[in-house]
CSV table of N, CA, C and O in Angstrom, one decimal:
chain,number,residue,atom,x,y,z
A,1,UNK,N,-57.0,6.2,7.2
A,1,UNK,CA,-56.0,6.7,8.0
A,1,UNK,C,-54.8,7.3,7.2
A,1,UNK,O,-54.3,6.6,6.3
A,2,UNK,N,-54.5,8.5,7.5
A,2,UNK,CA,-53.4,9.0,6.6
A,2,UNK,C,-51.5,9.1,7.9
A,2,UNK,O,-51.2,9.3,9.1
A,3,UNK,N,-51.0,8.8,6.8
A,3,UNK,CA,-49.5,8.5,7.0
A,3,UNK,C,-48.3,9.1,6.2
A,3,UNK,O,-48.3,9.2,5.0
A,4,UNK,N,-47.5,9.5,6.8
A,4,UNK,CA,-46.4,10.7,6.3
A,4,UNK,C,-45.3,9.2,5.9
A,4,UNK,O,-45.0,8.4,6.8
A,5,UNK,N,-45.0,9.0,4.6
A,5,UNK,CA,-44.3,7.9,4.2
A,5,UNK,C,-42.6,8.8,3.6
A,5,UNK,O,-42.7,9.5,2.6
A,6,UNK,N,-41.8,8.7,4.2
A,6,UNK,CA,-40.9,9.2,3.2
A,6,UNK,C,-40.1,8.8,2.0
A,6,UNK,O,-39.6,7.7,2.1
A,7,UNK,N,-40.0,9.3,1.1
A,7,UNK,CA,-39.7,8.8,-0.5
A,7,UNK,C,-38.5,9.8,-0.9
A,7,UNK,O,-38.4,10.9,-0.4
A,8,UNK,N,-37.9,9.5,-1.6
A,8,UNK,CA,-36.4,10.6,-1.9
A,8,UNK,C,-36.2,10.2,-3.4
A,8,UNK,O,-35.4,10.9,-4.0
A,9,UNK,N,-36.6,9.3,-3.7
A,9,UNK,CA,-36.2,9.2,-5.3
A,9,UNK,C,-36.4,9.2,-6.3
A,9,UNK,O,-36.6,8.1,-6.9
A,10,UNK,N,-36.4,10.4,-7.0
A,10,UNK,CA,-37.3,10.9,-8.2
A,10,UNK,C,-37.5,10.3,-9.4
A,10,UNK,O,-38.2,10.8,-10.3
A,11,UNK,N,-36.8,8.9,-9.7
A,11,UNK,CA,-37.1,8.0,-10.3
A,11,UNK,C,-37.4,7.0,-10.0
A,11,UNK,O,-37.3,6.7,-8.8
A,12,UNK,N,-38.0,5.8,-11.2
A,12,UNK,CA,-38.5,4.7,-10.6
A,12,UNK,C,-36.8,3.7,-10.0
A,12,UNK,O,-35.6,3.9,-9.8
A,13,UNK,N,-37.6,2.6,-9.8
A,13,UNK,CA,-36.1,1.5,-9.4
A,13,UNK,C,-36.7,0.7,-10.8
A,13,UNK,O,-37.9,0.4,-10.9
A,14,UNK,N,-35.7,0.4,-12.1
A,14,UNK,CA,-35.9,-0.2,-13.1
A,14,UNK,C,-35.2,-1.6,-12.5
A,14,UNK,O,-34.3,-1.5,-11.8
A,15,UNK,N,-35.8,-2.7,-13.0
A,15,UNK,CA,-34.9,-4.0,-13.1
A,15,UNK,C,-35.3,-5.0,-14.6
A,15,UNK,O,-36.4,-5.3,-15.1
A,16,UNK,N,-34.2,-5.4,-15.0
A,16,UNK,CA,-34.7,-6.7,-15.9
A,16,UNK,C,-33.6,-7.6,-15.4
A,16,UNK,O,-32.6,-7.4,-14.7
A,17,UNK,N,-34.1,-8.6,-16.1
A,17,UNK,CA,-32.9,-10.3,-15.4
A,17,UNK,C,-33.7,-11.1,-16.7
A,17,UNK,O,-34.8,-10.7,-17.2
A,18,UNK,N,-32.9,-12.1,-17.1
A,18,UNK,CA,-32.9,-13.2,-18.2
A,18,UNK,C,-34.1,-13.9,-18.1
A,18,UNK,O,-34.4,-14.7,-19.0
A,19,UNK,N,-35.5,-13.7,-16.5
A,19,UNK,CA,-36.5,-14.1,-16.8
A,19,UNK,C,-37.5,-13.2,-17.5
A,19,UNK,O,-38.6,-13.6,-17.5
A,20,UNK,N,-37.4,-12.6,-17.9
A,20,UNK,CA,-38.3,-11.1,-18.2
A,20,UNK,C,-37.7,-10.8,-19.5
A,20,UNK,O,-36.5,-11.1,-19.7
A,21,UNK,N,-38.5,-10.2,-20.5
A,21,UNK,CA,-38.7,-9.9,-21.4
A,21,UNK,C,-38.4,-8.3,-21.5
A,21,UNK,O,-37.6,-7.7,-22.3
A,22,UNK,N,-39.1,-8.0,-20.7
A,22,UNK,CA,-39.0,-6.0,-20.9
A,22,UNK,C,-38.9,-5.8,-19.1
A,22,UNK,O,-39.4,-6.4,-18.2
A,23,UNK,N,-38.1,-4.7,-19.1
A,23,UNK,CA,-38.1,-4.1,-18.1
A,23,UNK,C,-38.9,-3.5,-17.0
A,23,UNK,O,-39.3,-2.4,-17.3
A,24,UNK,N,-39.4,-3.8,-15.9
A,24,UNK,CA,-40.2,-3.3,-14.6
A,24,UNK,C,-39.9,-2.4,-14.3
A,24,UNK,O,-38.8,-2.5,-13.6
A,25,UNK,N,-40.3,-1.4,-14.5
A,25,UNK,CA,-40.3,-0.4,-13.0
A,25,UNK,C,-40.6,0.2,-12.1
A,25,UNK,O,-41.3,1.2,-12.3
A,26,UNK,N,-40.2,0.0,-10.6
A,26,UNK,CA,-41.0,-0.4,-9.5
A,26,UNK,C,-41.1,1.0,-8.9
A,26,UNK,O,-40.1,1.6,-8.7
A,27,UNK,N,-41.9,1.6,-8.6
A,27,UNK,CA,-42.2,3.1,-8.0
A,27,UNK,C,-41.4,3.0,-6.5
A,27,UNK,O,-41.2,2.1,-5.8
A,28,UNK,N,-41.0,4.7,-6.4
A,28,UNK,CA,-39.9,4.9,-5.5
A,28,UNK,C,-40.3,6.4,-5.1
A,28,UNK,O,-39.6,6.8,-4.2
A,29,UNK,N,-41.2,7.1,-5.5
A,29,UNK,CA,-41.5,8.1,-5.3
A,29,UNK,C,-42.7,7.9,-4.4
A,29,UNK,O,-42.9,8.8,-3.6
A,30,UNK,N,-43.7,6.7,-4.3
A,30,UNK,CA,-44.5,6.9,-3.3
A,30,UNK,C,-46.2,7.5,-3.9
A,30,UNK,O,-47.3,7.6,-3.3
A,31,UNK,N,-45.9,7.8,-5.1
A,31,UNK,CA,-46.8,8.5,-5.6
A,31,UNK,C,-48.0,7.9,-7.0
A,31,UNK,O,-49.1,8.3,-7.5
A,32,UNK,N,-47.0,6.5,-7.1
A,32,UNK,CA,-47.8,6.2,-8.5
A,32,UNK,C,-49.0,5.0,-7.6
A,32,UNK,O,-48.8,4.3,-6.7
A,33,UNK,N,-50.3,5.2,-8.4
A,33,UNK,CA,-52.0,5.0,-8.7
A,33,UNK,C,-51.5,3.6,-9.0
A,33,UNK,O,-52.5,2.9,-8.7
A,34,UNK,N,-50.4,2.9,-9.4
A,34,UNK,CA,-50.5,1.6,-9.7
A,34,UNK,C,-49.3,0.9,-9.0
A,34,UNK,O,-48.4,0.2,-9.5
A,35,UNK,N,-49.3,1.1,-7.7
A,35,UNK,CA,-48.2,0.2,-6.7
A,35,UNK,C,-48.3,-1.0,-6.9
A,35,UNK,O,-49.3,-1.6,-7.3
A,36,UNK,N,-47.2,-1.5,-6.8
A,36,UNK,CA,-46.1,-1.3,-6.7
A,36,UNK,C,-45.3,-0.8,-8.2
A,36,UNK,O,-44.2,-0.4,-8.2
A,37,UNK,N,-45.8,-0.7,-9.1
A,37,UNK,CA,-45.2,-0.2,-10.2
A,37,UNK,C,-45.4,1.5,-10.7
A,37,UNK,O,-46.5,2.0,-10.3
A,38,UNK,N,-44.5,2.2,-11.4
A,38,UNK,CA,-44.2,3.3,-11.8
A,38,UNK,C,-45.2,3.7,-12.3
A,38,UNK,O,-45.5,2.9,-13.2
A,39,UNK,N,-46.0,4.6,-12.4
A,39,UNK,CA,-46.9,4.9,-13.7
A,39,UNK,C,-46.6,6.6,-14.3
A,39,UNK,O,-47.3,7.2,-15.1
A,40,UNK,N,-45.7,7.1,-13.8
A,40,UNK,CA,-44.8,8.4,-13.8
A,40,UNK,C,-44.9,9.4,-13.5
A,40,UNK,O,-44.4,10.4,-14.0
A,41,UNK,N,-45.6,9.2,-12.5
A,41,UNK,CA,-46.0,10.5,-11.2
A,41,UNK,C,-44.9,11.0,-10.7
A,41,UNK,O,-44.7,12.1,-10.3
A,42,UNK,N,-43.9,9.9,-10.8
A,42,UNK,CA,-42.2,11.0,-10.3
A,42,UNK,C,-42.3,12.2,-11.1
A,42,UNK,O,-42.1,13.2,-10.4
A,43,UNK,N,-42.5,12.3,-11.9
A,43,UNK,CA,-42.2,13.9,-12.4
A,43,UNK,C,-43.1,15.3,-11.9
A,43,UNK,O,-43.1,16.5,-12.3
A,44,UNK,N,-43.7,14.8,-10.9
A,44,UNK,CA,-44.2,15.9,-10.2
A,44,UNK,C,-43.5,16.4,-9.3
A,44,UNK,O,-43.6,17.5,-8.9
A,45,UNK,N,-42.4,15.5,-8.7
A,45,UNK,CA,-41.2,15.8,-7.7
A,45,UNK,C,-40.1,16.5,-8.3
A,45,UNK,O,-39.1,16.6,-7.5
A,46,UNK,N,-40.0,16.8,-9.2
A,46,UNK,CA,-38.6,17.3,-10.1
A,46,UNK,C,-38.1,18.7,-9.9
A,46,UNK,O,-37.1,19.2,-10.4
A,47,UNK,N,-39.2,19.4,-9.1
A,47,UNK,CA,-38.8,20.8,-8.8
A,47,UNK,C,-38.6,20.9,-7.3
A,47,UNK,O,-38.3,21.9,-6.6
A,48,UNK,N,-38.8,19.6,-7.0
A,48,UNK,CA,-39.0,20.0,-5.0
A,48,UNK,C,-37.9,20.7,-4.8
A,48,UNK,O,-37.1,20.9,-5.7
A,49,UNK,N,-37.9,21.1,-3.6
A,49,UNK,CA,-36.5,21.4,-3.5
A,49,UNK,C,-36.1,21.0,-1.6
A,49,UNK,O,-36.9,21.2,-0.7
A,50,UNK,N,-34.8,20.5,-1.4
A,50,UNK,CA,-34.9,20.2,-0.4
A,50,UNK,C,-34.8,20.0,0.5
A,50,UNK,O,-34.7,19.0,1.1
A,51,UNK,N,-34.9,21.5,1.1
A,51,UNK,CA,-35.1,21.7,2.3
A,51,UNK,C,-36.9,21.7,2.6
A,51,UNK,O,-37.3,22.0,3.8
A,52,UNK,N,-37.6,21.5,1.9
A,52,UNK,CA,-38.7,21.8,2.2
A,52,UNK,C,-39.6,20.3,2.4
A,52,UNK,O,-39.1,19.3,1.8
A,53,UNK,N,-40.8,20.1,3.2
A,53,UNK,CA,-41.4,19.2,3.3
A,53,UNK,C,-42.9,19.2,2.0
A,53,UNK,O,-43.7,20.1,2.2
A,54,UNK,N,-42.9,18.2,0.9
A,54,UNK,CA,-43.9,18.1,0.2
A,54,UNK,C,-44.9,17.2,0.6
A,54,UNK,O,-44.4,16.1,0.9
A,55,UNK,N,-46.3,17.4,0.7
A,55,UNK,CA,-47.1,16.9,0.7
A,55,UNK,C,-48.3,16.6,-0.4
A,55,UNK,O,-48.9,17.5,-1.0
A,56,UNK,N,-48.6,15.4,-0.6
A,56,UNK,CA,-49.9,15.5,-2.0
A,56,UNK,C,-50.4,14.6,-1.5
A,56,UNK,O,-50.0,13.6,-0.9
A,57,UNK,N,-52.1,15.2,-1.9
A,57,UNK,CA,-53.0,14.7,-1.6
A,57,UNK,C,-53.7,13.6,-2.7
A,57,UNK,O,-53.1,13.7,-3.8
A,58,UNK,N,-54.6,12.9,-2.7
A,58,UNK,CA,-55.2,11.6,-3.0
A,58,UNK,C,-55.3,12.4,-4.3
A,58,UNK,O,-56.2,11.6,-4.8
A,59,UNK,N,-55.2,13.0,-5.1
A,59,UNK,CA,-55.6,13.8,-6.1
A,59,UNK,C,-54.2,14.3,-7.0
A,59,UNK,O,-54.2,14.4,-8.3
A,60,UNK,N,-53.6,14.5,-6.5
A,60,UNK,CA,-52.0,14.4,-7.2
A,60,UNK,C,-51.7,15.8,-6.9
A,60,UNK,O,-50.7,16.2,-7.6
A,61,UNK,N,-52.1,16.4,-6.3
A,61,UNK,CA,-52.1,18.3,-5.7
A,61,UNK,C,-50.9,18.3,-4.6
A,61,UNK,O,-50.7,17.4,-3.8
A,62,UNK,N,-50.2,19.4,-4.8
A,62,UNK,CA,-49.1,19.2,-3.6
A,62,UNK,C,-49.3,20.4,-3.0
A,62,UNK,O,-50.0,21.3,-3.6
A,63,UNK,N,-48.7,20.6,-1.7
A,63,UNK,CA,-48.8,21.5,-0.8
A,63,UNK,C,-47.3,21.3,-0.3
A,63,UNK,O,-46.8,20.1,-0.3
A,64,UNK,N,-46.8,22.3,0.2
A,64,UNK,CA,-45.4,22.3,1.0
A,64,UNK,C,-45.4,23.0,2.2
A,64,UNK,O,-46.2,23.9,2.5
A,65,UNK,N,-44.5,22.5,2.8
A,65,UNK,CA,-44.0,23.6,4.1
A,65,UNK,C,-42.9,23.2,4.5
A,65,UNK,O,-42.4,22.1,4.2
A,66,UNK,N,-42.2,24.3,5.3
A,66,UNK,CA,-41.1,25.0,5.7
A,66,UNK,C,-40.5,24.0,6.9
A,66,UNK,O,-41.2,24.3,7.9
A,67,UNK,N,-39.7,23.0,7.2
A,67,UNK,CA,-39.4,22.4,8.2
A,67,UNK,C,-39.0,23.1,9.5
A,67,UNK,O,-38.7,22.5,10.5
């Protein structure tokens, strides 16, 4: 079943705290192969622009249209 999820944040959400050793970063774009974590597919969003709606398919391919 496919689902229109909306994402606005072209970076990940980074956190560290005194249990952790190295830093997490938790994906925010919607896009990364390893959810809940970043794997840095945000940078395919860096040119959107935004008035427009982006779409990508299972494959990392985008398509847009005009709202």
């Amino acid at each position: 079943m496919a689902r229109l999820v909306r994402k606005e944040a072209h970076r990940p959400y980074v956190f560290q705290d005194g249990q952790i050793k190295f830093p997490v970063s938790l994906c925010a774009c919607g896009l990364s192969k390893n959810q809940p974590f970043c794997d840095g597919s945000h940078k395919k969003t860096f040119d959107e622009e935004a008035q427009k709606i982006y779409f990508y398919d299972v494959a990392g391919r985008r398509e847009t249209t005009e709202p």
